[in-house]
Coordinates of C-alpha atoms (C1' of nucleotides) in Angstrom, one line a residue:
Chain A
M1 CA -232.6 -94.4 102.7
E2 CA -231.2 -91.4 104.4
I3 CA -234.3 -89.3 104.8
G4 CA -235.5 -87.6 107.9
Q5 CA -233.6 -88.9 110.8
G6 CA -232.4 -91.8 108.7
L7 CA -235.4 -93.9 109.9
T8 CA -238.0 -95.4 107.8
L9 CA -241.6 -94.3 108.5
A10 CA -242.4 -97.7 109.9
E11 CA -239.5 -97.3 112.4
R12 CA -240.6 -93.9 113.3
I13 CA -244.1 -95.1 113.9
R14 CA -242.9 -97.9 116.1
D15 CA -240.6 -95.5 118.0
K16 CA -243.3 -93.1 118.7
F17 CA -246.1 -95.6 119.1
E18 CA -246.3 -95.2 122.8
S19 CA -246.8 -91.5 122.6
L20 CA -249.7 -91.8 120.1
T21 CA -253.3 -91.3 121.1
R22 CA -256.0 -93.8 120.5
A23 CA -257.1 -92.6 117.1
E24 CA -253.5 -92.2 116.1
R25 CA -252.7 -95.7 117.0
Q26 CA -255.6 -96.9 115.0
L27 CA -254.2 -95.0 112.1
A28 CA -250.7 -96.2 112.7
N29 CA -251.8 -99.8 112.7
A30 CA -253.8 -99.4 109.6
M31 CA -250.8 -97.8 107.9
L32 CA -248.4 -100.6 108.9
E33 CA -251.0 -103.2 108.0
N34 CA -250.4 -102.9 104.3
Y35 CA -247.2 -101.0 104.5
P36 CA -246.3 -98.9 102.6
V37 CA -249.0 -98.9 100.0
S38 CA -251.8 -98.0 102.4
G39 CA -250.2 -94.6 103.0
L40 CA -250.0 -93.6 99.4
G41 CA -253.5 -92.3 98.8
S42 CA -254.8 -88.9 99.6
I43 CA -255.0 -87.8 103.2
T44 CA -258.7 -88.3 103.0
A45 CA -258.4 -91.8 101.6
V46 CA -255.9 -92.8 104.2
A47 CA -258.1 -91.3 106.9
E48 CA -261.2 -93.1 105.7
A49 CA -259.4 -96.4 105.3
S50 CA -258.2 -96.3 108.9
G51 CA -261.6 -95.0 110.2
V52 CA -260.2 -91.8 111.6
S53 CA -260.6 -88.2 110.4
S54 CA -258.2 -86.4 108.2
P55 CA -257.0 -84.0 110.9
T56 CA -255.8 -87.0 112.8
V57 CA -253.7 -88.0 109.9
A58 CA -252.2 -84.6 109.5
R59 CA -251.5 -84.3 113.3
M60 CA -249.8 -87.7 113.3
A61 CA -247.6 -86.7 110.4
R62 CA -246.5 -83.7 112.4
K63 CA -246.0 -85.8 115.5
L64 CA -243.7 -88.1 113.6
G65 CA -241.5 -85.2 112.7
F66 CA -242.8 -84.3 109.2
G67 CA -243.8 -80.9 108.1
G68 CA -247.2 -82.3 107.0
F69 CA -248.8 -85.2 105.4
P70 CA -247.4 -84.6 101.9
E71 CA -243.9 -84.7 103.4
L72 CA -244.7 -88.0 105.0
Q73 CA -245.9 -89.3 101.7
A74 CA -242.8 -88.2 100.0
E75 CA -240.8 -90.2 102.5
L76 CA -243.0 -93.2 101.8
R77 CA -242.4 -92.9 98.1
A78 CA -238.7 -92.6 98.6
E79 CA -238.6 -95.8 100.7
L80 CA -240.7 -97.6 98.2
E81 CA -238.3 -96.7 95.4
A82 CA -235.4 -97.9 97.5
T83 CA -237.3 -101.2 98.2
I84 CA -238.4 -101.8 94.7
S85 CA -235.1 -101.1 93.0
N86 CA -233.6 -103.5 95.5
P87 CA -234.0 -106.9 93.9
I88 CA -233.6 -108.9 97.1
V89 CA -237.2 -109.0 98.2
K90 CA -237.2 -111.8 100.7
H91 CA -240.6 -112.9 101.6
D92 CA -239.7 -116.0 103.5
R93 CA -238.6 -113.9 106.4
W94 CA -241.3 -113.2 109.0
A95 CA -239.8 -110.3 111.0
E96 CA -238.3 -108.4 108.1
N97 CA -236.1 -106.3 110.2
A98 CA -234.4 -109.2 112.0
P99 CA -232.0 -111.6 110.4
D100 CA -233.1 -115.1 109.2
T101 CA -231.3 -116.7 112.0
H102 CA -232.9 -114.6 114.7
I103 CA -234.9 -116.7 117.1
L104 CA -238.0 -114.8 116.2
N105 CA -237.8 -116.0 112.6
R106 CA -236.7 -119.5 113.6
F107 CA -239.5 -119.8 116.1
A108 CA -242.1 -118.4 113.6
D109 CA -241.0 -121.0 111.1
A110 CA -241.5 -123.8 113.6
V111 CA -244.8 -122.5 114.8
M112 CA -246.2 -122.0 111.3
D113 CA -245.1 -125.5 110.4
N114 CA -246.7 -126.9 113.5
M115 CA -249.9 -125.2 112.5
R116 CA -249.9 -126.6 109.0
Q117 CA -249.1 -130.1 110.2
T118 CA -251.7 -130.0 112.9
L119 CA -254.4 -128.8 110.6
R120 CA -253.6 -131.3 108.0
H121 CA -254.0 -134.1 110.5
I122 CA -257.0 -132.9 112.5
S123 CA -260.2 -134.7 112.0
P124 CA -263.1 -132.2 111.5
E125 CA -265.5 -134.9 112.6
A126 CA -263.7 -135.2 116.0
F127 CA -263.6 -131.5 116.2
N128 CA -267.2 -131.1 115.5
A129 CA -268.2 -133.9 117.9
V130 CA -266.2 -132.2 120.7
V131 CA -268.0 -128.9 120.0
T132 CA -271.4 -130.6 120.1
L133 CA -270.5 -132.2 123.4
L134 CA -269.4 -129.0 124.9
S135 CA -272.4 -127.2 123.6
D136 CA -274.7 -129.4 125.6
R137 CA -275.6 -127.6 128.7
D138 CA -277.0 -130.6 130.4
R139 CA -273.5 -132.0 130.8
D140 CA -271.2 -130.7 133.4
V141 CA -267.7 -130.1 132.3
Y142 CA -264.6 -130.7 134.4
V143 CA -261.2 -129.3 133.2
V144 CA -257.9 -130.6 134.2
G145 CA -254.3 -129.8 133.2
G146 CA -250.8 -130.9 134.2
R147 CA -247.7 -129.0 135.3
I148 CA -247.3 -127.1 132.1
T149 CA -250.7 -127.5 130.6
R150 CA -252.4 -126.1 133.7
S151 CA -252.2 -122.6 132.1
L152 CA -254.0 -123.9 129.0
A153 CA -256.7 -125.6 131.2
D154 CA -257.1 -122.4 133.1
Y155 CA -257.5 -120.3 129.9
F156 CA -260.0 -122.8 128.6
F157 CA -261.9 -122.7 131.8
T158 CA -262.0 -118.9 132.1
H159 CA -263.5 -118.5 128.7
M160 CA -265.9 -121.4 128.9
Q161 CA -267.2 -120.2 132.2
V162 CA -268.5 -117.2 130.3
I163 CA -270.2 -119.3 127.6
R164 CA -271.9 -121.8 129.9
N165 CA -272.6 -122.9 133.4
G166 CA -271.6 -126.2 134.9
M167 CA -267.9 -125.6 134.5
T168 CA -265.4 -126.9 137.1
L169 CA -261.7 -126.4 137.1
I170 CA -260.0 -129.2 138.8
A171 CA -257.3 -128.0 141.3
P172 CA -253.6 -128.8 140.6
N173 CA -253.1 -130.9 143.6
S174 CA -253.9 -134.5 142.5
N175 CA -254.6 -135.6 146.0
T176 CA -257.9 -133.8 145.8
W177 CA -258.9 -135.3 142.5
P178 CA -261.0 -138.2 143.8
H179 CA -263.3 -135.6 145.5
Y180 CA -264.1 -134.3 142.0
V181 CA -264.8 -137.7 140.7
L182 CA -267.4 -138.1 143.5
N183 CA -269.4 -135.4 141.9
M184 CA -269.1 -136.5 138.3
Q185 CA -272.2 -138.0 136.7
A186 CA -272.7 -140.2 133.7
G187 CA -272.8 -137.9 130.6
D188 CA -270.5 -135.3 132.1
I189 CA -267.4 -134.3 130.3
L190 CA -263.8 -134.3 131.4
V191 CA -261.6 -132.1 129.3
A192 CA -258.0 -133.0 130.0
F193 CA -254.8 -131.4 128.8
D194 CA -251.7 -133.7 128.6
I195 CA -248.7 -133.1 126.5
R196 CA -245.3 -134.8 126.7
R197 CA -243.8 -135.4 130.1
Y198 CA -247.2 -137.0 130.3
E199 CA -248.5 -137.1 133.8
H200 CA -249.6 -140.5 135.0
E201 CA -252.0 -138.9 137.4
I202 CA -254.0 -137.5 134.6
S203 CA -254.3 -140.9 133.0
R204 CA -255.5 -142.3 136.4
L205 CA -258.1 -139.5 136.7
A206 CA -259.3 -140.3 133.2
E207 CA -259.7 -143.9 134.1
M208 CA -261.7 -143.1 137.3
A209 CA -263.9 -140.6 135.4
K210 CA -264.6 -143.1 132.7
S211 CA -265.7 -145.7 135.2
K212 CA -268.5 -143.2 136.1
G213 CA -269.6 -142.8 132.6
V214 CA -267.9 -139.6 131.9
T215 CA -266.8 -138.7 128.3
L216 CA -263.1 -137.8 128.1
V217 CA -262.0 -135.1 125.7
L218 CA -258.2 -134.9 125.5
F219 CA -256.0 -132.2 124.2
T220 CA -252.6 -133.7 123.6
D221 CA -249.6 -133.7 121.3
Q222 CA -248.8 -135.6 118.1
W223 CA -247.6 -138.6 120.0
G224 CA -250.7 -138.9 122.2
S225 CA -250.8 -139.0 125.9
P226 CA -251.3 -142.4 127.6
A227 CA -254.6 -141.1 128.7
A228 CA -255.7 -141.2 125.0
K229 CA -256.8 -144.8 125.4
H230 CA -259.5 -143.6 127.8
A231 CA -260.5 -140.7 125.6
T232 CA -263.6 -140.6 123.4
Y233 CA -262.0 -137.8 121.4
S234 CA -258.4 -136.7 121.2
L235 CA -257.3 -133.5 119.6
H236 CA -253.6 -133.7 118.7
S237 CA -251.3 -130.7 118.1
R238 CA -247.8 -130.4 116.9
I239 CA -245.6 -128.9 119.6
E240 CA -242.1 -128.9 118.3
A241 CA -240.0 -125.7 118.8
P242 CA -236.4 -124.6 118.5
S243 CA -236.1 -124.5 122.3
A244 CA -235.6 -126.8 125.2
W245 CA -239.4 -126.9 125.6
D246 CA -242.3 -127.7 123.6
S247 CA -244.5 -125.0 122.1
S248 CA -248.1 -124.7 123.3
V249 CA -249.0 -122.2 120.7
V250 CA -250.9 -124.6 118.4
T251 CA -252.6 -126.3 121.3
L252 CA -253.9 -122.9 122.3
F253 CA -255.0 -122.3 118.8
I254 CA -257.1 -125.5 118.8
V255 CA -258.5 -124.6 122.2
E256 CA -259.6 -121.2 120.9
A257 CA -261.1 -122.6 117.8
V258 CA -263.1 -125.0 119.9
M259 CA -264.3 -122.2 122.1
A260 CA -265.2 -120.1 119.1
A261 CA -267.2 -122.9 117.6
V262 CA -269.0 -123.7 120.9
Q263 CA -269.8 -120.0 121.2
T264 CA -271.3 -119.9 117.8
A265 CA -273.3 -123.1 118.3
T266 CA -274.8 -121.9 121.5
W267 CA -275.0 -118.2 120.6
E268 CA -278.7 -117.8 121.3
E269 CA -278.3 -119.0 124.9
T270 CA -274.8 -117.5 125.4
K271 CA -275.6 -114.0 124.1
D272 CA -277.2 -112.8 127.3
R273 CA -274.5 -114.2 129.6
M274 CA -271.9 -112.4 127.5
K275 CA -273.8 -109.1 127.4
T276 CA -274.2 -109.1 131.1
L277 CA -270.5 -109.7 131.5
E278 CA -269.7 -107.1 129.0
G279 CA -271.6 -104.6 131.0
L280 CA -269.8 -105.6 134.1
F281 CA -266.4 -105.3 132.7
D282 CA -266.9 -102.5 130.2
R283 CA -266.2 -99.4 132.1
T284 CA -264.7 -97.6 129.2
K285 CA -266.5 -97.9 125.9
M286 CA -263.3 -97.6 123.9
F287 CA -262.9 -101.0 122.5
R288 CA -266.3 -102.6 122.9
K289 CA -266.9 -105.5 120.6
F290 CA -270.7 -105.5 120.9
T291 CA -273.1 -102.7 120.3
Chain B
M1 CA -255.6 -107.2 89.1
E2 CA -258.9 -106.9 87.2
I3 CA -258.8 -103.1 86.7
G4 CA -259.5 -101.4 83.5
Q5 CA -259.2 -103.9 80.6
G6 CA -257.3 -106.2 82.9
L7 CA -254.0 -104.8 81.8
T8 CA -251.3 -103.3 83.9
L9 CA -250.5 -99.7 83.3
A10 CA -247.2 -100.7 81.8
E11 CA -248.9 -103.0 79.3
R12 CA -251.3 -100.3 78.4
I13 CA -248.5 -97.8 77.8
R14 CA -246.7 -100.3 75.6
D15 CA -249.9 -101.1 73.7
K16 CA -250.7 -97.5 72.9
F17 CA -247.1 -96.4 72.5
E18 CA -247.3 -96.0 68.8
S19 CA -250.3 -93.7 69.0
L20 CA -248.6 -91.4 71.4
T21 CA -247.2 -88.0 70.5
R22 CA -243.7 -86.9 71.0
A23 CA -244.2 -85.3 74.5
E24 CA -246.3 -88.2 75.5
R25 CA -243.7 -90.7 74.5
Q26 CA -241.1 -88.8 76.5
L27 CA -243.5 -89.1 79.4
A28 CA -244.2 -92.7 78.8
N29 CA -240.6 -93.6 78.8
A30 CA -240.0 -91.7 82.0
M31 CA -242.8 -93.5 83.7
L32 CA -241.6 -96.9 82.6
E33 CA -238.1 -96.1 83.6
N34 CA -238.7 -96.4 87.3
Y35 CA -242.0 -98.2 87.2
P36 CA -244.2 -97.9 89.1
V37 CA -242.8 -95.6 91.7
S38 CA -242.2 -92.7 89.3
G39 CA -245.9 -92.4 88.7
L40 CA -246.9 -91.9 92.3
G41 CA -246.2 -88.3 92.8
S42 CA -248.5 -85.4 92.0
I43 CA -249.2 -84.7 88.3
T44 CA -246.9 -81.7 88.5
A45 CA -244.1 -83.8 89.9
V46 CA -244.5 -86.5 87.3
A47 CA -244.6 -83.8 84.6
E48 CA -241.5 -82.1 85.8
A49 CA -239.6 -85.3 86.3
S50 CA -240.3 -86.2 82.7
G51 CA -239.7 -82.7 81.3
V52 CA -243.2 -82.3 80.0
S53 CA -246.1 -80.2 81.1
S54 CA -248.9 -81.3 83.4
P55 CA -251.6 -81.1 80.7
T56 CA -249.6 -83.6 78.8
V57 CA -249.7 -86.0 81.7
A58 CA -253.5 -85.5 82.1
R59 CA -254.1 -86.0 78.4
M60 CA -252.1 -89.2 78.3
A61 CA -254.0 -90.6 81.2
R62 CA -257.2 -90.1 79.2
K63 CA -255.6 -91.6 76.1
L64 CA -254.8 -94.7 78.1
G65 CA -258.4 -95.1 79.0
F66 CA -258.5 -93.6 82.5
G67 CA -260.9 -90.9 83.6
G68 CA -258.0 -88.7 84.6
F69 CA -254.6 -88.7 86.2
P70 CA -255.9 -89.7 89.7
E71 CA -257.5 -92.7 88.2
L72 CA -254.3 -93.8 86.6
Q73 CA -252.6 -93.3 89.9
A74 CA -255.1 -95.5 91.7
E75 CA -254.4 -98.3 89.3
L76 CA -250.8 -97.9 90.0
R77 CA -251.3 -98.2 93.7
A78 CA -253.5 -101.3 93.2
E79 CA -250.8 -102.9 91.1
L80 CA -248.2 -102.1 93.7
E81 CA -250.2 -103.6 96.4
A82 CA -250.6 -106.8 94.5
T83 CA -246.9 -106.9 94.0
I84 CA -245.8 -106.1 97.5
S85 CA -248.4 -108.1 99.5
N86 CA -247.1 -111.4 100.7
P87 CA -247.6 -114.2 98.3
I88 CA -247.9 -116.8 101.1
V89 CA -251.2 -115.3 102.1
K90 CA -253.3 -117.5 99.8
H91 CA -252.7 -120.9 101.1
D92 CA -256.4 -121.1 100.7
R93 CA -257.4 -124.0 102.9
W94 CA -255.6 -125.1 106.0
A95 CA -257.5 -128.1 107.1
E96 CA -257.9 -129.7 103.7
N97 CA -260.6 -132.0 104.8
A98 CA -262.9 -129.3 106.2
P99 CA -264.7 -126.7 104.1
D100 CA -263.3 -123.2 103.7
T101 CA -266.0 -121.8 105.9
H102 CA -265.3 -124.2 108.7
I103 CA -264.3 -122.4 111.8
L104 CA -261.0 -124.2 111.8
N105 CA -260.1 -122.6 108.5
R106 CA -261.4 -119.2 109.4
F107 CA -259.7 -119.2 112.7
A108 CA -256.4 -120.4 111.1
D109 CA -256.6 -117.6 108.6
A110 CA -257.0 -115.1 111.3
V111 CA -254.2 -116.5 113.5
M112 CA -251.8 -116.7 110.6
D113 CA -252.6 -113.2 109.7
N114 CA -252.1 -112.1 113.2
M115 CA -248.7 -113.8 113.2
R116 CA -247.6 -112.0 110.1
Q117 CA -248.8 -108.6 111.2
T118 CA -247.2 -109.0 114.6
L119 CA -243.9 -110.0 113.2
R120 CA -243.9 -107.2 110.8
H121 CA -244.5 -104.7 113.6
I122 CA -242.2 -106.1 116.2
S123 CA -239.0 -104.3 117.0
P124 CA -236.1 -106.7 117.2
E125 CA -234.3 -104.2 119.3
A126 CA -237.0 -104.2 121.9
F127 CA -237.2 -108.0 121.8
N128 CA -233.5 -108.3 122.3
A129 CA -233.5 -105.8 125.0
V130 CA -236.2 -107.7 126.9
V131 CA -234.2 -110.9 126.5
T132 CA -231.1 -109.3 127.9
L133 CA -233.0 -107.9 130.8
L134 CA -234.6 -111.2 131.7
S135 CA -231.2 -113.0 131.3
D136 CA -229.7 -110.9 134.1
R137 CA -229.9 -113.1 137.1
D138 CA -229.2 -110.2 139.5
R139 CA -232.6 -108.7 138.8
D140 CA -235.6 -110.3 140.4
V141 CA -238.6 -110.8 138.1
Y142 CA -242.2 -110.2 139.1
V143 CA -244.9 -111.5 136.8
V144 CA -248.5 -110.3 136.7
G145 CA -251.5 -110.8 134.5
G146 CA -255.2 -109.8 134.4
R147 CA -258.4 -111.7 134.2
I148 CA -257.7 -113.3 130.9
T149 CA -254.0 -112.9 130.6
R150 CA -253.5 -114.6 134.0
S151 CA -253.0 -117.9 132.2
L152 CA -250.3 -116.4 130.0
A153 CA -248.6 -114.9 133.0
D154 CA -248.8 -118.3 134.7
Y155 CA -247.3 -120.1 131.7
F156 CA -244.5 -117.6 131.5
F157 CA -243.8 -117.9 135.1
T158 CA -243.8 -121.7 135.1
H159 CA -241.2 -121.9 132.4
M160 CA -239.0 -119.0 133.6
Q161 CA -238.9 -120.6 137.0
V162 CA -237.0 -123.4 135.4
I163 CA -234.6 -121.1 133.7
R164 CA -233.7 -118.9 136.6
N165 CA -234.2 -118.1 140.2
G166 CA -235.7 -114.9 141.6
M167 CA -239.1 -115.4 139.8
T168 CA -242.3 -114.3 141.6
L169 CA -245.8 -114.7 140.3
I170 CA -248.0 -112.0 141.6
A171 CA -251.3 -113.3 142.9
P172 CA -254.5 -112.4 141.1
N173 CA -256.1 -110.5 144.0
S174 CA -255.0 -106.9 143.4
N175 CA -255.5 -106.1 147.1
T176 CA -252.3 -107.9 147.9
W177 CA -250.2 -106.2 145.2
P178 CA -248.8 -103.4 147.4
H179 CA -247.1 -106.2 149.4
Y180 CA -245.2 -107.3 146.4
V181 CA -244.2 -103.7 145.7
L182 CA -242.7 -103.6 149.1
N183 CA -240.2 -106.3 148.1
M184 CA -239.3 -104.8 144.8
Q185 CA -235.9 -103.2 144.4
A186 CA -234.4 -100.8 141.9
G187 CA -233.3 -102.8 138.9
D188 CA -235.9 -105.5 139.3
I189 CA -238.2 -106.3 136.4
L190 CA -242.0 -106.4 136.3
V191 CA -243.4 -108.4 133.4
A192 CA -247.0 -107.5 132.9
F193 CA -249.7 -108.9 130.6
D194 CA -252.5 -106.6 129.7
I195 CA -254.7 -106.9 126.6
R196 CA -257.9 -105.1 125.8
R197 CA -260.4 -104.8 128.5
Y198 CA -257.3 -103.3 129.9
E199 CA -257.2 -103.5 133.7
H200 CA -256.6 -100.3 135.5
E201 CA -255.1 -102.1 138.4
I202 CA -252.2 -103.2 136.3
S203 CA -251.5 -99.7 135.2
R204 CA -251.5 -98.7 138.8
L205 CA -249.2 -101.5 139.8
A206 CA -246.9 -100.5 137.0
E207 CA -246.8 -97.0 138.3
M208 CA -246.0 -98.1 141.8
A209 CA -243.3 -100.4 140.6
K210 CA -241.8 -97.7 138.4
S211 CA -241.5 -95.4 141.4
K212 CA -239.3 -98.0 143.0
G213 CA -237.0 -98.1 140.0
V214 CA -238.4 -101.3 138.6
T215 CA -238.2 -101.8 134.8
L216 CA -241.6 -102.7 133.2
V217 CA -241.8 -105.1 130.4
L218 CA -245.3 -105.2 128.9
F219 CA -247.0 -107.8 126.8
T220 CA -250.0 -106.2 125.2
D221 CA -252.1 -106.0 122.0
Q222 CA -251.8 -103.9 118.9
W223 CA -253.6 -100.9 120.5
G224 CA -251.4 -100.8 123.6
S225 CA -252.5 -101.0 127.2
P226 CA -252.6 -97.8 129.2
A227 CA -249.8 -99.3 131.3
A228 CA -247.6 -98.9 128.2
K229 CA -246.8 -95.3 129.3
H230 CA -244.9 -96.7 132.2
A231 CA -243.3 -99.5 130.2
T232 CA -239.7 -99.5 129.2
Y233 CA -240.4 -102.1 126.6
S234 CA -243.8 -103.1 125.2
L235 CA -244.3 -106.1 123.0
H236 CA -247.4 -105.8 120.9
S237 CA -249.3 -108.8 119.4
R238 CA -252.3 -108.9 117.1
I239 CA -255.2 -110.5 118.8
E240 CA -258.1 -110.4 116.3
A241 CA -260.1 -113.5 115.9
P242 CA -263.5 -114.6 114.3
S243 CA -265.0 -115.0 117.7
A244 CA -266.5 -112.9 120.5
W245 CA -263.1 -112.9 122.1
D246 CA -259.6 -112.0 121.3
S247 CA -257.0 -114.6 120.4
S248 CA -254.0 -115.1 122.7
V249 CA -252.2 -117.4 120.3
V250 CA -249.8 -114.8 119.0
T251 CA -249.1 -113.4 122.4
L252 CA -248.2 -116.9 123.6
F253 CA -246.0 -117.2 120.6
I254 CA -244.1 -114.0 121.6
V255 CA -243.8 -115.3 125.1
E256 CA -242.4 -118.6 124.0
A257 CA -239.9 -116.9 121.7
V258 CA -238.7 -114.7 124.5
M259 CA -238.3 -117.7 126.7
A260 CA -236.4 -119.6 124.0
A261 CA -234.1 -116.6 123.6
V262 CA -233.5 -116.2 127.3
Q263 CA -232.8 -119.9 127.6
T264 CA -230.2 -119.7 124.8
A265 CA -228.6 -116.6 126.3
T266 CA -228.2 -118.1 129.7
W267 CA -227.7 -121.7 128.6
E268 CA -224.4 -122.2 130.5
E269 CA -226.0 -121.3 133.8
T270 CA -229.4 -122.8 133.0
K271 CA -228.2 -126.2 131.8
D272 CA -227.7 -127.6 135.3
R273 CA -231.0 -126.4 136.6
M274 CA -232.7 -128.0 133.7
K275 CA -230.9 -131.3 134.0
T276 CA -231.7 -131.5 137.7
L277 CA -235.4 -130.8 137.0
E278 CA -235.4 -133.3 134.1
G279 CA -234.2 -135.9 136.5
L280 CA -236.9 -135.0 139.0
F281 CA -239.7 -135.3 136.5
D282 CA -238.5 -137.9 134.2
R283 CA -239.6 -141.1 135.7
T284 CA -240.1 -142.8 132.4
K285 CA -237.3 -142.2 130.0
M286 CA -239.7 -142.6 127.0
F287 CA -239.7 -139.1 125.8
R288 CA -236.7 -137.4 127.2
K289 CA -235.4 -134.5 125.3
F290 CA -231.8 -134.3 126.6
T291 CA -229.3 -137.1 126.9
Chain C
dA1 C1' -243.2 -70.9 51.4
dC2 C1' -248.3 -71.6 52.5
dG3 C1' -252.5 -73.2 54.7
dG4 C1' -254.2 -76.6 57.5
dT5 C1' -253.7 -79.7 61.1
dT6 C1' -252.0 -81.4 65.3
dC7 C1' -249.4 -80.7 69.4
dT8 C1' -247.8 -78.2 73.4
dG9 C1' -247.6 -75.7 77.6
dA10 C1' -248.8 -71.1 80.1
dA11 C1' -252.4 -69.5 82.6
dA12 C1' -256.9 -69.5 84.5
dA13 C1' -260.7 -72.3 86.3
dA14 C1' -262.4 -76.1 88.7
dA15 C1' -261.9 -79.7 91.7
dT16 C1' -259.4 -81.8 95.5
dA17 C1' -256.6 -82.1 99.0
dT18 C1' -254.7 -80.3 103.2
dC19 C1' -254.7 -77.7 107.2
dT20 C1' -256.9 -74.8 111.0
dT21 C1' -260.3 -73.9 114.1
dC22 C1' -263.2 -75.0 117.6
dA23 C1' -266.9 -77.2 120.2
dG24 C1' -268.2 -81.4 122.0
dA25 C1' -266.6 -86.0 123.6
dA26 C1' -263.5 -88.8 126.1
dT27 C1' -260.4 -89.4 129.6
dA28 C1' -257.8 -88.5 133.8
dA29 C1' -257.5 -86.2 138.1
dA30 C1' -259.5 -84.6 142.3
Chain D
dT1 C1' -269.4 -87.7 141.6
dT2 C1' -267.2 -82.9 139.6
dT3 C1' -263.6 -80.4 137.2
dA4 C1' -259.7 -80.0 134.3
dT5 C1' -257.4 -81.8 130.6
dT6 C1' -256.7 -83.9 126.5
dC7 C1' -258.4 -85.8 122.3
dT8 C1' -261.3 -85.9 118.2
dG9 C1' -263.7 -84.9 114.0
dA10 C1' -267.0 -81.6 111.5
dA11 C1' -266.8 -77.6 109.2
dG12 C1' -264.7 -74.0 107.2
dA13 C1' -260.4 -71.7 105.3
dT14 C1' -256.3 -72.3 102.7
dA15 C1' -253.3 -74.4 99.6
dT16 C1' -252.5 -77.5 96.1
dT17 C1' -253.5 -80.3 92.4
dT18 C1' -255.9 -81.3 88.3
dT19 C1' -258.3 -80.0 84.3
dT20 C1' -259.7 -76.8 80.8
dT21 C1' -258.8 -73.2 77.6
dC22 C1' -256.5 -71.3 74.1
dA23 C1' -252.7 -69.0 71.7
dG24 C1' -248.6 -70.0 69.6
dA25 C1' -245.3 -73.7 68.0
dA26 C1' -244.3 -77.6 65.4
dC27 C1' -245.2 -80.5 61.8
dC28 C1' -247.2 -82.0 57.2
dG29 C1' -248.4 -82.1 52.5
dT30 C1' -248.5 -79.4 48.7

DNA sequence: ACGGTTCTGAAAAAATATCTTCAGAATAAA
DNA sequence: TTTATTCTGAAGATATTTTTTCAGAACCGT
């Protein structure tokens, strides 16, 4: 594939990506999205499919070192020919430009597998029940995590705080935990994160909370934290990874899915909070999600 | 591939082959020869490559049931797309016991897609370079995140602290950031997280750090934070989700993969630190990972 | 060989595609 | 904020591609 500087178009795009402007990046992403077919139409078609104007496409072609768009397209066809005639079309490789044994591919395998396993085992009823609980604004919600899971708790808290009021993030130092329990009321919710290297303190907190009539929602791993016995609902994720540690990727996925569901369920009430916040943060209008 | 009469172009050509004229057969053979790439150029190019005139090509397109040559070409592209696109995409339902439209399945679709896109775009060279940098114990590493990404920064920091010394987590309050810059030395590394709703402060910190000879490693989204222009390496992840927010799942994946790779690269030196820590945490031996 | 038919490609016409220009929008700098 | 700079897409100008036309070539049956 010795065309141009001996780089594929995809590589050229990646190389120059940093020097591209906003509209050009949008275009670059669209072209890589369904690479290389997405680049084979007319310049107008490519522009429209990416939501940019045709001059932008022409300009980027130049920026990438081609004489113009038709030249870029010729390169694309040449690559395609090389690819197609090559019978070894490996689709079980995630990062196509890295070897199978590269950690990126091994890790991707593991994570994808974790996702599948987790989703196969999850109970939609428990998931829905958790969403319903968290959508009830009359219940205060306390969030706690352990040494590693603290980041997940933090992430959950930050987002949920946007959705609703009555959120409390419990500080890491377990000495202060009884103070939080003092404030808890029957009907409140304790969302706890505990994956292996389970932390005894969390189990104790759960027990205390339960004695005050608090409902425990637990995010844990496939084996289940000891706190699970106090939990009304446990959401288990697979956490295995080719590493000395466990992977939190799938747990984060479940967390995000729960948040998305709560957001949907409470949209009417949440909308205004979100809009206000949007306004506060949105200095540039570049990437606004709401209009 | 329900275009035309539901036949591929190749099938149509073979069907109608008998009714084609001499020049048309010559063309048909040429097109099938290197199917489908040979049909993707301009009508003139196709004609010349087959040794016929362009009207012949146009006429054959009509004979095969298309409105004209461009229509034939569109069909060709559609076929190509169907061939190239990843066959793993249609694992139609992730959580088998929930309906397709359940947020769990929709979210899973989005995340899986983000994973695939991200891995397709990632440059293994950049990834490896980042790993090498972070494996160098002579460089101090500073970690910073924004409002949302703070949790990711925190997660990264917590784990990296186990792997190596010289890790510093930069506090959220940006007023204190210049103090950290004071301590930075040429050769040190700043790992920054910045996804959309990009935070200007981070870009500024990056600039300050750069002026002291610090290397910037940036975790960002597919569009690229403005801080990217100061970055030596940027790792982009797809963050789209069926929700009012973006998904951090894939970013976390990249983070974990980097950590796993660093851990492997420095295993000889890291082993002892890990064992010591294991001992400190592992009161129960139930779930120990090392023996 | 002849007349009639079909086929073919050069050239012109029509339709598109591509590129250029430029004013307004967006962004960065002061 | 204001100003300078860069970026962007609409519109027009240019170039290319595609189609049409049509005269001559090739074929066919007689």
